[in-house]
Amino acid sequence: MKKIVIGNWKMMLAPTAGRNLANDLVKLLPAKNSAEVVVCPSFTALELVGEAIKDSQIELGAQDVFWQDSGAYTGEESPASLVELGCQYVIIGHSERRQGLGETDQMVHNKAATAIEQGLWPIVCVGETYEERHNGKAEAVVHRQLTSALQGVDLVGSEQLVIAYEPVWAIGRGQPITIADAQLMVQIIHQALLDVFPLTIVQGNVRIVYGGSVNATVAQEFANIEHLAGFLVGGASVKADQFVDIIKQSI
Ligand code: 13P
């Protein structure tokens, strides 16, 4: 499978700033790029960014989705609305939502299952806190988050799933995890995926990416980690030149 590099713009750009960044990315990205590239603006920027990238190879993703198709759910967004705006991917279970907004494993599961049913491909985030790592619980936490999110979820045909391993303590710090720790955690995630899906699905439909203080140097250092297929980038993804450098190094 192709490597995938995803930009999580978080709540960092208003719609017009998002469109400008998308225009810059379209200009800067090589016409034939061998990594898949996805940008995930905030909900209000999806339409403008979608228009800016529509004739390019860049794909659109959202940062969250609700688990119902429609109804009285104030403030939520349905999978169908995101699909209508051109989204192919959706980030689910980011630690900023799990920690700051009380999103549970069950909610992450509901969102991932509904997204796939409705034609969106989930980028499911997993990762331990500093305290959990310090107490030797990193592997157990990530295994639990992954299996509870995906147990009972079916992938068929060309449906794609991305697992983003983001150690919470490495996000926005300028200091990523060590290569050795990344290797170990990616291996744990690969193994956990095999507890949930058949080998052919894990090999053909699922990619594992790393997120947490990714820059071009980290992308180059981590590019050859076994079973690692790309990156989920926060801060550096809202700087066009830095994001393009990461994409180039990740292949
Ligand atoms: P940073 O790249 O800013 O550390 O953010 C990572 C992240 O949370 C991506 O989802």
PDB file of C-alpha atoms and ligand atoms in Angstrom:
ATOM      1  CA  MET A   1       0.000   0.000   0.000  1.00  0.00           C
ATOM      2  CA  LYS A   2       1.040   3.597  -0.611  1.00  0.00           C
ATOM      3  CA  LYS A   3       2.388   5.654   2.253  1.00  0.00           C
ATOM      4  CA  ILE A   4      -0.106   8.220   3.556  1.00  0.00           C
ATOM      5  CA  VAL A   5       0.632  11.642   5.053  1.00  0.00           C
ATOM      6  CA  ILE A   6      -2.260  13.379   6.785  1.00  0.00           C
ATOM      7  CA  GLY A   7      -2.395  17.001   7.924  1.00  0.00           C
ATOM      8  CA  ASN A   8      -4.538  17.631  10.996  1.00  0.00           C
ATOM      9  CA  TRP A   9      -5.126  21.376  10.908  1.00  0.00           C
ATOM     10  CA  LYS A  10      -6.952  21.209  14.270  1.00  0.00           C
ATOM     11  CA  MET A  11      -8.612  24.591  15.056  1.00  0.00           C
ATOM     12  CA  MET A  12      -5.646  26.511  13.714  1.00  0.00           C
ATOM     13  CA  LEU A  13      -7.043  28.033  10.509  1.00  0.00           C
ATOM     14  CA  ALA A  14     -10.170  29.984   9.618  1.00  0.00           C
ATOM     15  CA  PRO A  15     -11.806  29.034   6.282  1.00  0.00           C
ATOM     16  CA  THR A  16     -10.016  31.617   4.110  1.00  0.00           C
ATOM     17  CA  ALA A  17      -6.628  30.830   5.676  1.00  0.00           C
ATOM     18  CA  GLY A  18      -7.371  27.152   5.037  1.00  0.00           C
ATOM     19  CA  ARG A  19      -8.155  27.827   1.398  1.00  0.00           C
ATOM     20  CA  ASN A  20      -4.918  29.794   1.008  1.00  0.00           C
ATOM     21  CA  LEU A  21      -2.885  26.978   2.510  1.00  0.00           C
ATOM     22  CA  ALA A  22      -4.634  24.459   0.245  1.00  0.00           C
ATOM     23  CA  ASN A  23      -3.803  26.609  -2.803  1.00  0.00           C
ATOM     24  CA  ASP A  24      -0.153  26.738  -1.712  1.00  0.00           C
ATOM     25  CA  LEU A  25      -0.031  22.974  -1.251  1.00  0.00           C
ATOM     26  CA  VAL A  26      -1.507  22.358  -4.691  1.00  0.00           C
ATOM     27  CA  LYS A  27       1.250  24.548  -6.176  1.00  0.00           C
ATOM     28  CA  LEU A  28       4.102  23.063  -4.144  1.00  0.00           C
ATOM     29  CA  LEU A  29       3.331  19.349  -4.337  1.00  0.00           C
ATOM     30  CA  PRO A  30       5.062  17.510  -7.144  1.00  0.00           C
ATOM     31  CA  ALA A  31       2.548  16.521  -9.857  1.00  0.00           C
ATOM     32  CA  LYS A  32       3.355  12.855  -9.400  1.00  0.00           C
ATOM     33  CA  ASN A  33       3.770  12.178  -5.751  1.00  0.00           C
ATOM     34  CA  SER A  34       4.067   8.650  -4.531  1.00  0.00           C
ATOM     35  CA  ALA A  35       2.501   9.216  -1.099  1.00  0.00           C
ATOM     36  CA  GLU A  36      -1.221   9.691  -0.568  1.00  0.00           C
ATOM     37  CA  VAL A  37      -1.839  13.160   0.906  1.00  0.00           C
ATOM     38  CA  VAL A  38      -4.861  14.106   3.029  1.00  0.00           C
ATOM     39  CA  VAL A  39      -5.699  17.425   4.685  1.00  0.00           C
ATOM     40  CA  CYS A  40      -8.197  17.683   7.536  1.00  0.00           C
ATOM     41  CA  PRO A  41      -9.446  21.257   8.030  1.00  0.00           C
ATOM     42  CA  SER A  42     -12.053  22.256  10.587  1.00  0.00           C
ATOM     43  CA  PHE A  43     -15.710  21.700   9.607  1.00  0.00           C
ATOM     44  CA  THR A  44     -16.271  25.311   8.546  1.00  0.00           C
ATOM     45  CA  ALA A  45     -13.284  25.225   6.174  1.00  0.00           C
ATOM     46  CA  LEU A  46     -14.153  21.939   4.446  1.00  0.00           C
ATOM     47  CA  GLU A  47     -16.060  23.457   1.561  1.00  0.00           C
ATOM     48  CA  LEU A  48     -13.492  26.123   0.588  1.00  0.00           C
ATOM     49  CA  VAL A  49     -10.569  23.733   1.002  1.00  0.00           C
ATOM     50  CA  GLY A  50     -12.451  21.053  -0.953  1.00  0.00           C
ATOM     51  CA  GLU A  51     -12.864  23.461  -3.865  1.00  0.00           C
ATOM     52  CA  ALA A  52      -9.189  24.445  -3.757  1.00  0.00           C
ATOM     53  CA  ILE A  53      -7.945  20.834  -3.982  1.00  0.00           C
ATOM     54  CA  LYS A  54     -10.605  19.346  -6.240  1.00  0.00           C
ATOM     55  CA  ASP A  55      -8.374  19.025  -9.327  1.00  0.00           C
ATOM     56  CA  SER A  56      -5.321  17.924  -7.351  1.00  0.00           C
ATOM     57  CA  GLN A  57      -4.181  14.651  -5.857  1.00  0.00           C
ATOM     58  CA  ILE A  58      -4.814  15.943  -2.323  1.00  0.00           C
ATOM     59  CA  GLU A  59      -7.746  14.331  -0.525  1.00  0.00           C
ATOM     60  CA  LEU A  60     -10.086  15.821   2.037  1.00  0.00           C
ATOM     61  CA  GLY A  61     -10.702  14.607   5.581  1.00  0.00           C
ATOM     62  CA  ALA A  62     -12.719  15.861   8.560  1.00  0.00           C
ATOM     63  CA  GLN A  63     -11.555  15.997  12.188  1.00  0.00           C
ATOM     64  CA  ASP A  64     -14.587  14.306  13.733  1.00  0.00           C
ATOM     65  CA  VAL A  65     -17.977  12.824  12.871  1.00  0.00           C
ATOM     66  CA  PHE A  66     -21.113  11.782  14.742  1.00  0.00           C
ATOM     67  CA  TRP A  67     -22.461   8.221  14.825  1.00  0.00           C
ATOM     68  CA  GLN A  68     -26.021   8.980  13.711  1.00  0.00           C
ATOM     69  CA  ASP A  69     -27.105   9.710  10.150  1.00  0.00           C
ATOM     70  CA  SER A  70     -29.421  12.603  11.056  1.00  0.00           C
ATOM     71  CA  GLY A  71     -31.661  13.842  13.855  1.00  0.00           C
ATOM     72  CA  ALA A  72     -31.808  16.115  16.866  1.00  0.00           C
ATOM     73  CA  TYR A  73     -28.080  16.238  17.683  1.00  0.00           C
ATOM     74  CA  THR A  74     -27.183  19.879  18.158  1.00  0.00           C
ATOM     75  CA  GLY A  75     -23.667  20.744  17.045  1.00  0.00           C
ATOM     76  CA  GLU A  76     -22.827  17.349  15.538  1.00  0.00           C
ATOM     77  CA  GLU A  77     -22.019  16.479  11.912  1.00  0.00           C
ATOM     78  CA  SER A  78     -23.268  13.391  10.090  1.00  0.00           C
ATOM     79  CA  PRO A  79     -21.145  11.144   7.891  1.00  0.00           C
ATOM     80  CA  ALA A  80     -23.437  11.911   4.914  1.00  0.00           C
ATOM     81  CA  SER A  81     -22.826  15.676   5.216  1.00  0.00           C
ATOM     82  CA  LEU A  82     -19.076  15.118   5.251  1.00  0.00           C
ATOM     83  CA  VAL A  83     -19.279  12.827   2.223  1.00  0.00           C
ATOM     84  CA  GLU A  84     -21.364  15.470   0.416  1.00  0.00           C
ATOM     85  CA  LEU A  85     -18.573  18.007   1.026  1.00  0.00           C
ATOM     86  CA  GLY A  86     -16.062  15.640  -0.552  1.00  0.00           C
ATOM     87  CA  CYS A  87     -14.498  14.050   2.519  1.00  0.00           C
ATOM     88  CA  GLN A  88     -12.970  10.617   2.078  1.00  0.00           C
ATOM     89  CA  TYR A  89     -11.295  10.337   5.476  1.00  0.00           C
ATOM     90  CA  VAL A  90     -12.241  11.325   9.024  1.00  0.00           C
ATOM     91  CA  ILE A  91     -10.082  11.544  12.155  1.00  0.00           C
ATOM     92  CA  ILE A  92     -11.734   9.746  15.075  1.00  0.00           C
ATOM     93  CA  GLY A  93     -10.736   9.604  18.728  1.00  0.00           C
ATOM     94  CA  HIS A  94      -7.966  12.192  18.724  1.00  0.00           C
ATOM     95  CA  SER A  95      -6.470  12.501  22.221  1.00  0.00           C
ATOM     96  CA  GLU A  96      -7.508  16.157  22.310  1.00  0.00           C
ATOM     97  CA  ARG A  97     -11.107  14.895  22.157  1.00  0.00           C
ATOM     98  CA  ARG A  98     -10.595  11.882  24.422  1.00  0.00           C
ATOM     99  CA  GLN A  99      -8.868  13.931  27.094  1.00  0.00           C
ATOM    100  CA  GLY A 100     -10.411  17.358  26.800  1.00  0.00           C
ATOM    101  CA  LEU A 101     -13.939  16.460  25.737  1.00  0.00           C
ATOM    102  CA  GLY A 102     -14.609  13.124  27.392  1.00  0.00           C
ATOM    103  CA  GLU A 103     -14.698  10.978  24.278  1.00  0.00           C
ATOM    104  CA  THR A 104     -14.784   7.304  25.340  1.00  0.00           C
ATOM    105  CA  ASP A 105     -13.668   4.061  23.673  1.00  0.00           C
ATOM    106  CA  GLN A 106     -17.351   3.290  23.050  1.00  0.00           C
ATOM    107  CA  MET A 107     -17.915   6.632  21.303  1.00  0.00           C
ATOM    108  CA  VAL A 108     -14.817   6.072  19.191  1.00  0.00           C
ATOM    109  CA  HIS A 109     -16.163   2.643  18.235  1.00  0.00           C
ATOM    110  CA  ASN A 110     -19.593   4.049  17.321  1.00  0.00           C
ATOM    111  CA  LYS A 111     -18.031   6.758  15.196  1.00  0.00           C
ATOM    112  CA  ALA A 112     -15.645   4.387  13.394  1.00  0.00           C
ATOM    113  CA  ALA A 113     -18.368   1.818  12.669  1.00  0.00           C
ATOM    114  CA  THR A 114     -20.831   4.414  11.338  1.00  0.00           C
ATOM    115  CA  ALA A 115     -18.181   6.215   9.297  1.00  0.00           C
ATOM    116  CA  ILE A 116     -17.263   3.025   7.441  1.00  0.00           C
ATOM    117  CA  GLU A 117     -20.901   2.126   6.830  1.00  0.00           C
ATOM    118  CA  GLN A 118     -21.441   5.567   5.296  1.00  0.00           C
ATOM    119  CA  GLY A 119     -18.382   5.521   3.035  1.00  0.00           C
ATOM    120  CA  LEU A 120     -15.893   7.493   5.144  1.00  0.00           C
ATOM    121  CA  TRP A 121     -12.515   5.986   5.958  1.00  0.00           C
ATOM    122  CA  PRO A 122     -11.555   6.401   9.631  1.00  0.00           C
ATOM    123  CA  ILE A 123      -8.206   7.573  10.922  1.00  0.00           C
ATOM    124  CA  VAL A 124      -8.516   6.135  14.424  1.00  0.00           C
ATOM    125  CA  CYS A 125      -6.142   7.729  16.931  1.00  0.00           C
ATOM    126  CA  VAL A 126      -4.658   5.702  19.775  1.00  0.00           C
ATOM    127  CA  GLY A 127      -1.905   6.546  22.233  1.00  0.00           C
ATOM    128  CA  GLU A 128      -0.941   6.531  25.872  1.00  0.00           C
ATOM    129  CA  THR A 129      -0.472   9.490  28.220  1.00  0.00           C
ATOM    130  CA  TYR A 130       2.860  10.211  29.875  1.00  0.00           C
ATOM    131  CA  GLU A 131       1.578   8.784  33.139  1.00  0.00           C
ATOM    132  CA  GLU A 132       0.405   5.574  31.469  1.00  0.00           C
ATOM    133  CA  ARG A 133       3.815   5.131  29.809  1.00  0.00           C
ATOM    134  CA  HIS A 134       5.585   5.913  33.070  1.00  0.00           C
ATOM    135  CA  ASN A 135       3.513   3.207  34.809  1.00  0.00           C
ATOM    136  CA  GLY A 136       4.333   0.608  32.149  1.00  0.00           C
ATOM    137  CA  LYS A 137       0.822   0.640  30.725  1.00  0.00           C
ATOM    138  CA  ALA A 138       1.475   2.025  27.222  1.00  0.00           C
ATOM    139  CA  GLU A 139       1.069  -1.290  25.418  1.00  0.00           C
ATOM    140  CA  ALA A 140      -2.076  -2.305  27.312  1.00  0.00           C
ATOM    141  CA  VAL A 141      -3.725   1.092  26.807  1.00  0.00           C
ATOM    142  CA  VAL A 142      -3.078   1.133  23.073  1.00  0.00           C
ATOM    143  CA  HIS A 143      -4.217  -2.480  22.692  1.00  0.00           C
ATOM    144  CA  ARG A 144      -7.459  -1.674  24.548  1.00  0.00           C
ATOM    145  CA  GLN A 145      -8.140   1.505  22.582  1.00  0.00           C
ATOM    146  CA  LEU A 146      -7.584  -0.270  19.289  1.00  0.00           C
ATOM    147  CA  THR A 147      -9.558  -3.434  19.934  1.00  0.00           C
ATOM    148  CA  SER A 148     -12.516  -1.640  21.508  1.00  0.00           C
ATOM    149  CA  ALA A 149     -12.655   0.815  18.597  1.00  0.00           C
ATOM    150  CA  LEU A 150     -12.597  -1.863  15.931  1.00  0.00           C
ATOM    151  CA  GLN A 151     -14.068  -5.074  17.319  1.00  0.00           C
ATOM    152  CA  GLY A 152     -17.041  -5.996  15.136  1.00  0.00           C
ATOM    153  CA  VAL A 153     -16.182  -3.453  12.442  1.00  0.00           C
ATOM    154  CA  ASP A 154     -15.948  -4.987   8.968  1.00  0.00           C
ATOM    155  CA  LEU A 155     -13.767  -3.752   6.138  1.00  0.00           C
ATOM    156  CA  VAL A 156     -14.737  -4.914   2.655  1.00  0.00           C
ATOM    157  CA  GLY A 157     -13.513  -4.261  -0.879  1.00  0.00           C
ATOM    158  CA  SER A 158     -11.273  -1.227  -1.070  1.00  0.00           C
ATOM    159  CA  GLU A 159     -12.370   0.336   2.246  1.00  0.00           C
ATOM    160  CA  GLN A 160      -9.418   1.810   4.076  1.00  0.00           C
ATOM    161  CA  LEU A 161      -8.623   2.217   7.737  1.00  0.00           C
ATOM    162  CA  VAL A 162      -5.749   4.201   9.215  1.00  0.00           C
ATOM    163  CA  ILE A 163      -4.537   3.742  12.777  1.00  0.00           C
ATOM    164  CA  ALA A 164      -2.668   6.786  14.032  1.00  0.00           C
ATOM    165  CA  TYR A 165      -0.356   6.052  16.934  1.00  0.00           C
ATOM    166  CA  GLU A 166       0.005   9.350  18.775  1.00  0.00           C
ATOM    167  CA  PRO A 167       1.645   9.181  22.211  1.00  0.00           C
ATOM    168  CA  VAL A 168      -0.218  12.002  23.963  1.00  0.00           C
ATOM    169  CA  TRP A 169       2.921  13.366  25.601  1.00  0.00           C
ATOM    170  CA  ALA A 170       4.708  13.733  22.246  1.00  0.00           C
ATOM    171  CA  ILE A 171       2.045  15.959  20.662  1.00  0.00           C
ATOM    172  CA  GLY A 172       2.994  19.588  20.082  1.00  0.00           C
ATOM    173  CA  ARG A 173       6.213  19.269  22.100  1.00  0.00           C
ATOM    174  CA  GLY A 174       8.882  19.428  19.415  1.00  0.00           C
ATOM    175  CA  GLN A 175      10.111  16.106  20.813  1.00  0.00           C
ATOM    176  CA  PRO A 176       8.894  12.843  19.242  1.00  0.00           C
ATOM    177  CA  ILE A 177       9.105   9.359  20.701  1.00  0.00           C
ATOM    178  CA  THR A 178      12.403   7.481  20.125  1.00  0.00           C
ATOM    179  CA  ILE A 179      12.670   5.283  17.039  1.00  0.00           C
ATOM    180  CA  ALA A 180      13.005   2.192  19.235  1.00  0.00           C
ATOM    181  CA  ASP A 181       9.803   2.998  21.140  1.00  0.00           C
ATOM    182  CA  ALA A 182       7.986   3.824  17.896  1.00  0.00           C
ATOM    183  CA  GLN A 183       9.090   0.479  16.425  1.00  0.00           C
ATOM    184  CA  LEU A 184       7.827  -1.394  19.458  1.00  0.00           C
ATOM    185  CA  MET A 185       4.454   0.379  19.563  1.00  0.00           C
ATOM    186  CA  VAL A 186       3.884  -0.057  15.827  1.00  0.00           C
ATOM    187  CA  GLN A 187       4.609  -3.753  16.277  1.00  0.00           C
ATOM    188  CA  ILE A 188       2.096  -3.918  19.164  1.00  0.00           C
ATOM    189  CA  ILE A 189      -0.532  -2.192  17.006  1.00  0.00           C
ATOM    190  CA  HIS A 190       0.135  -4.506  14.069  1.00  0.00           C
ATOM    191  CA  GLN A 191      -0.286  -7.471  16.386  1.00  0.00           C
ATOM    192  CA  ALA A 192      -3.513  -6.014  17.862  1.00  0.00           C
ATOM    193  CA  LEU A 193      -4.886  -5.504  14.341  1.00  0.00           C
ATOM    194  CA  LEU A 194      -4.345  -9.212  13.702  1.00  0.00           C
ATOM    195  CA  ASP A 195      -6.511  -9.938  16.761  1.00  0.00           C
ATOM    196  CA  VAL A 196      -9.347  -8.034  15.077  1.00  0.00           C
ATOM    197  CA  PHE A 197      -8.986  -8.538  11.304  1.00  0.00           C
ATOM    198  CA  PRO A 198      -7.815 -11.347   9.012  1.00  0.00           C
ATOM    199  CA  LEU A 199      -4.225 -11.011   7.755  1.00  0.00           C
ATOM    200  CA  THR A 200      -5.361 -10.179   4.201  1.00  0.00           C
ATOM    201  CA  ILE A 201      -7.367  -7.193   5.497  1.00  0.00           C
ATOM    202  CA  VAL A 202      -4.504  -5.977   7.702  1.00  0.00           C
ATOM    203  CA  GLN A 203      -2.159  -6.188   4.708  1.00  0.00           C
ATOM    204  CA  GLY A 204      -4.507  -4.742   2.114  1.00  0.00           C
ATOM    205  CA  ASN A 205      -6.818  -2.283   3.865  1.00  0.00           C
ATOM    206  CA  VAL A 206      -5.124  -0.979   7.020  1.00  0.00           C
ATOM    207  CA  ARG A 207      -2.219   1.413   7.460  1.00  0.00           C
ATOM    208  CA  ILE A 208      -0.481   2.461  10.679  1.00  0.00           C
ATOM    209  CA  VAL A 209       0.878   6.015  10.896  1.00  0.00           C
ATOM    210  CA  TYR A 210       2.766   7.912  13.594  1.00  0.00           C
ATOM    211  CA  GLY A 211       1.829  11.337  14.977  1.00  0.00           C
ATOM    212  CA  GLY A 212       3.482  13.600  17.552  1.00  0.00           C
ATOM    213  CA  SER A 213       5.992  16.381  16.743  1.00  0.00           C
ATOM    214  CA  VAL A 214       6.575  15.127  13.213  1.00  0.00           C
ATOM    215  CA  ASN A 215       8.875  17.246  11.062  1.00  0.00           C
ATOM    216  CA  ALA A 216      10.929  16.397   7.959  1.00  0.00           C
ATOM    217  CA  THR A 217      13.796  14.955  10.038  1.00  0.00           C
ATOM    218  CA  VAL A 218      11.470  12.690  12.029  1.00  0.00           C
ATOM    219  CA  ALA A 219       9.740  11.614   8.813  1.00  0.00           C
ATOM    220  CA  GLN A 220      13.062  10.618   7.303  1.00  0.00           C
ATOM    221  CA  GLU A 221      14.202   8.778  10.441  1.00  0.00           C
ATOM    222  CA  PHE A 222      10.936   6.888  10.863  1.00  0.00           C
ATOM    223  CA  ALA A 223      10.279   6.228   7.154  1.00  0.00           C
ATOM    224  CA  ASN A 224      11.640   2.685   7.210  1.00  0.00           C
ATOM    225  CA  ILE A 225      10.051   1.417  10.424  1.00  0.00           C
ATOM    226  CA  GLU A 226       8.438  -1.929   9.678  1.00  0.00           C
ATOM    227  CA  HIS A 227       4.631  -1.715   9.283  1.00  0.00           C
ATOM    228  CA  LEU A 228       4.695   2.089   9.548  1.00  0.00           C
ATOM    229  CA  ALA A 229       2.976   3.614   6.509  1.00  0.00           C
ATOM    230  CA  GLY A 230       3.114   7.351   7.073  1.00  0.00           C
ATOM    231  CA  PHE A 231       2.378  10.213   9.428  1.00  0.00           C
ATOM    232  CA  LEU A 232      -0.367  12.286  11.033  1.00  0.00           C
ATOM    233  CA  VAL A 233       1.018  15.810  11.278  1.00  0.00           C
ATOM    234  CA  GLY A 234      -0.297  18.675  13.406  1.00  0.00           C
ATOM    235  CA  GLY A 235       1.673  21.926  13.756  1.00  0.00           C
ATOM    236  CA  ALA A 236       3.941  21.381  10.744  1.00  0.00           C
ATOM    237  CA  SER A 237       0.954  20.637   8.486  1.00  0.00           C
ATOM    238  CA  VAL A 238      -0.242  24.250   8.492  1.00  0.00           C
ATOM    239  CA  LYS A 239       3.062  25.439   7.012  1.00  0.00           C
ATOM    240  CA  ALA A 240       2.972  24.520   3.319  1.00  0.00           C
ATOM    241  CA  ASP A 241       6.735  24.170   2.830  1.00  0.00           C
ATOM    242  CA  GLN A 242       7.204  22.095   6.012  1.00  0.00           C
ATOM    243  CA  PHE A 243       4.303  19.781   5.153  1.00  0.00           C
ATOM    244  CA  VAL A 244       5.615  19.234   1.618  1.00  0.00           C
ATOM    245  CA  ASP A 245       9.087  18.426   3.019  1.00  0.00           C
ATOM    246  CA  ILE A 246       7.541  15.841   5.351  1.00  0.00           C
ATOM    247  CA  ILE A 247       5.677  14.276   2.435  1.00  0.00           C
ATOM    248  CA  LYS A 248       8.886  14.038   0.410  1.00  0.00           C
ATOM    249  CA  GLN A 249      10.824  12.464   3.295  1.00  0.00           C
ATOM    250  CA  SER A 250       8.144   9.950   4.170  1.00  0.00           C
ATOM    251  CA  ILE A 251       8.362   7.863   1.019  1.00  0.00           C
TER     252      ILE A 251
HETATM  253  P1  13P B   1       1.942  17.900  16.364  1.00  0.00           P
HETATM  254  O1  13P B   1       2.454  17.430  15.018  1.00  0.00           O
HETATM  255  O2  13P B   1       1.730  19.386  16.410  1.00  0.00           O
HETATM  256  O3  13P B   1       2.732  17.341  17.481  1.00  0.00           O
HETATM  257  O4  13P B   1       0.450  17.306  16.504  1.00  0.00           O
HETATM  258  C1  13P B   1       0.259  15.945  16.314  1.00  0.00           C
HETATM  259  C2  13P B   1      -1.185  15.672  16.250  1.00  0.00           C
HETATM  260  O5  13P B   1      -1.888  15.776  17.251  1.00  0.00           O
HETATM  261  C3  13P B   1      -1.753  15.295  14.947  1.00  0.00           C
HETATM  262  O6  13P B   1      -3.037  14.786  15.074  1.00  0.00           O
END
